[in-house]
């Protein structure tokens, strides 16, 4: 199952423009991933990683397979949606399936594109969207509290603590705080897991700015304008520019970006940041059949990393042969690194590092 990021926001903020740019610029590669969801609103997107090309230069593999994430264009979120307005509650089930949320707000001014709330005001738009997500969560919490209140009276300490936790977070969320922005311990987050709260998912803000403003974008000023905490990622993007870039060759894109004073496309940055938001990292396998990036959580052990390839690799894990990415490149590949004593044998406890080039030994 690929990780999914749901794109939410008011109508006409540029969600579909962005989604189409994401998926069209990647359409050719998407054919490599037949196991991914087939749904017009779900786009398979490769995580750009220049290290793959460096590995491929050394290994000359038949195929190069980057890590992927899926983006979902979630429509129908309007003011009152949690009470049945617009497409009503349909959006909820779509968001619940996602691992993280990318919220798009409109900052571009264009008189030809109507704003559903008349004027451009990203903070208000953010608050409208978040209120709908919060109302959905509050319904869940209130329903659960009817039961947990009774359970708390039974004398069971765990149940009492659970109810107390719901009593603590409800007024804060009533006042507009997303669950992810509450000061919760890891243990408290774990306790809330079974509620599948939408606002406990990691969330990033995508600000769709005018093409003329993208190069001079000031993140701190935008953070103040949006009123989001320092922990929230803010990513400027011009959906219009990204849409224009779709048909360009890499050389044309580079030229176009340079003229605008930009280093990389907004989509690239968005994908990288989303990957980071999810707390993910990459390790590689490098063989002549394929050079491939695999996605794991930061902190994953060697057997867990092996399990991403195949569950048998995890169950029968014996050890991993590991070469750090830089060592692999500096010494011209596996043989060279091995000769210098830079190939390590690691066991079950090994915490995989970003960029490790790995080979697993296992018994089946
Ligand atoms: N000027 C300008 N127009 C945009 C931009 N992004 C989207 N639009 C236009 O805004 C309208 C709504 O965009 P769409 O992506 O369908 O919004 P959605 O409702 O959020 O999916 C379309 O006419 C787009 O062409 C942008 O960055 N600049
Ligand atoms: Mg749309």
XYZ file of C-alpha atoms in Angstrom, residues 109-334:
226
model
C -5.736 37.125 -7.227
C -7.546 36.648 -10.502
C -10.848 38.398 -11.103
C -11.774 35.753 -13.679
C -11.747 32.995 -11.077
C -14.559 33.480 -8.610
C -13.920 32.929 -4.939
C -16.706 31.042 -3.164
C -16.427 33.494 -0.280
C -16.053 36.585 -2.501
C -12.557 37.783 -1.595
C -9.092 36.252 -1.241
C -8.414 35.570 2.438
C -6.282 32.472 3.077
C -6.650 32.567 6.864
C -10.435 32.602 6.687
C -10.360 29.810 4.082
C -8.092 27.746 6.295
C -10.402 28.253 9.251
C -13.486 27.236 7.258
C -11.855 24.017 6.097
C -10.385 23.183 9.482
C -13.717 23.863 11.180
C -15.364 21.228 8.959
C -12.633 18.719 9.794
C -12.922 19.589 13.477
C -16.719 19.265 13.461
C -16.361 15.793 12.011
C -13.852 14.862 14.739
C -15.985 16.438 17.451
C -18.937 14.300 16.384
C -16.719 11.249 16.770
C -15.462 12.385 20.161
C -18.889 13.284 21.522
C -20.288 9.934 20.451
C -17.417 8.100 22.125
C -17.770 10.171 25.297
C -21.339 8.992 25.809
C -19.862 5.526 26.277
C -16.579 6.453 27.940
C -18.366 8.451 30.663
C -20.082 5.268 31.863
C -16.927 3.164 31.496
C -14.955 5.707 33.544
C -17.326 5.194 36.481
C -16.590 1.449 36.550
C -13.412 2.080 38.544
C -11.061 0.940 35.746
C -8.132 3.382 35.799
C -7.315 3.080 32.087
C -10.908 3.803 31.161
C -11.074 6.768 33.496
C -7.858 8.160 31.988
C -9.274 7.703 28.506
C -12.419 9.637 29.350
C -10.382 12.349 31.055
C -8.289 12.681 27.890
C -11.395 13.187 25.754
C -12.678 15.733 28.270
C -9.357 17.557 28.003
C -9.130 17.752 24.213
C -12.777 18.431 23.367
C -12.920 22.081 24.526
C -9.585 22.815 22.830
C -10.844 21.417 19.556
C -14.162 23.227 20.048
C -12.074 26.401 20.157
C -10.480 25.595 16.781
C -7.267 23.665 17.567
C -6.478 20.701 15.349
C -5.700 17.546 17.342
C -2.224 17.401 15.776
C -1.459 20.854 17.214
C -2.445 19.948 20.781
C 0.348 19.310 23.225
C -0.224 15.548 23.462
C 2.252 12.946 24.677
C 3.013 9.932 22.492
C 1.035 7.841 24.938
C -1.998 10.116 24.615
C -1.751 10.005 20.819
C -1.706 6.228 21.022
C -4.809 6.265 23.233
C -6.635 8.324 20.606
C -5.635 6.081 17.722
C -8.821 4.014 17.652
C -10.912 7.157 17.017
C -9.186 7.749 13.642
C -9.427 11.502 14.086
C -8.919 13.454 10.868
C -7.197 16.375 12.561
C -4.651 14.088 14.227
C -3.144 13.412 10.795
C -0.048 15.397 9.835
C -1.098 18.445 7.839
C 0.808 20.839 5.583
C -0.324 24.133 4.068
C 0.043 24.699 0.347
C -0.298 28.350 -0.550
C -1.280 28.817 -4.178
C 0.346 32.155 -4.948
C 0.388 34.289 -8.100
C 3.145 33.431 -10.559
C 4.571 36.924 -10.015
C 4.897 36.348 -6.259
C 6.414 32.898 -6.119
C 10.077 33.982 -6.271
C 9.712 36.520 -3.462
C 7.555 34.369 -1.192
C 8.196 35.158 2.479
C 7.436 32.145 4.650
C 7.386 34.000 7.957
C 5.045 36.666 6.689
C 2.768 33.934 5.344
C 2.883 32.047 8.637
C 1.672 35.184 10.394
C -0.961 35.830 7.731
C -2.281 32.269 7.981
C -1.997 32.120 11.761
C -0.500 28.610 11.858
C 2.002 27.313 14.418
C 5.729 27.104 13.681
C 5.422 23.311 13.447
C 3.163 23.491 10.377
C 4.966 23.210 7.056
C 4.100 25.971 4.587
C 4.787 25.378 0.918
C 4.340 28.058 -1.726
C 3.277 26.864 -5.107
C 1.915 28.405 -8.266
C -0.521 25.864 -9.639
C -0.597 27.913 -12.839
C 3.182 27.601 -13.341
C 3.126 23.906 -12.470
C 0.377 23.372 -15.053
C 2.460 25.178 -17.689
C 5.513 23.076 -16.896
C 3.723 19.805 -17.635
C 4.529 19.676 -21.350
C 8.128 20.904 -20.989
C 11.297 18.913 -21.490
C 13.681 18.873 -18.496
C 15.893 21.456 -20.268
C 12.938 23.736 -21.002
C 11.734 23.419 -17.398
C 15.153 24.322 -16.056
C 15.317 27.395 -18.296
C 11.776 28.465 -17.366
C 12.457 28.041 -13.628
C 15.698 29.988 -13.897
C 13.890 32.899 -15.538
C 11.466 32.912 -12.608
C 14.298 32.777 -10.078
C 13.392 29.277 -8.873
C 15.613 26.281 -8.186
C 13.151 23.432 -8.509
C 9.510 22.950 -9.407
C 6.959 23.442 -6.672
C 5.789 19.899 -7.270
C 9.224 18.480 -6.486
C 9.402 20.418 -3.288
C 5.842 19.436 -2.408
C 6.587 15.738 -2.875
C 9.807 15.906 -0.857
C 8.151 17.829 1.969
C 5.205 15.444 2.015
C 7.594 12.533 2.325
C 9.280 14.276 5.231
C 5.937 15.203 6.812
C 5.087 11.528 6.951
C 8.303 10.851 8.865
C 9.688 8.701 6.067
C 13.141 7.956 4.782
C 14.684 5.953 1.997
C 17.018 3.030 1.708
C 18.245 1.532 -1.546
C 18.766 -1.818 -3.130
C 21.223 -1.715 -6.008
C 21.428 -4.678 -8.357
C 21.765 -5.109 -12.103
C 18.040 -5.911 -12.422
C 16.981 -2.759 -10.640
C 18.157 0.129 -8.554
C 15.327 0.896 -6.240
C 14.338 3.271 -3.449
C 12.320 1.771 -0.611
C 10.253 3.750 1.833
C 10.476 3.184 5.578
C 9.602 5.102 8.710
C 12.475 6.928 10.371
C 13.700 4.658 13.157
C 12.816 1.406 11.374
C 15.021 -1.611 12.131
C 16.751 -3.734 9.502
C 14.101 -6.511 9.650
C 11.322 -3.923 9.301
C 13.102 -2.472 6.291
C 13.411 -5.966 4.816
C 9.681 -6.471 5.400
C 8.872 -3.642 2.992
C 10.298 -5.794 0.190
C 8.627 -8.992 1.335
C 7.162 -10.209 4.629
C 9.285 -13.382 4.284
C 12.402 -11.212 4.365
C 11.307 -9.868 7.734
C 10.250 -13.228 9.217
C 13.375 -15.053 8.096
C 15.767 -12.132 8.582
C 19.315 -13.233 9.400
C 21.419 -10.154 8.722
C 21.854 -7.209 6.405
C 24.882 -6.160 4.407
C 24.956 -2.384 4.570
C 26.976 0.252 2.744
C 26.353 3.935 3.427
C 25.328 5.783 0.272
C 28.405 8.052 0.250
C 30.768 5.101 0.689
C 29.044 3.223 -2.121
C 29.492 6.167 -4.491
C 33.002 7.127 -3.353
C 34.360 3.628 -3.950
C 32.628 2.851 -7.194
C 30.060 0.414 -5.820
C 29.794 -2.678 -3.691
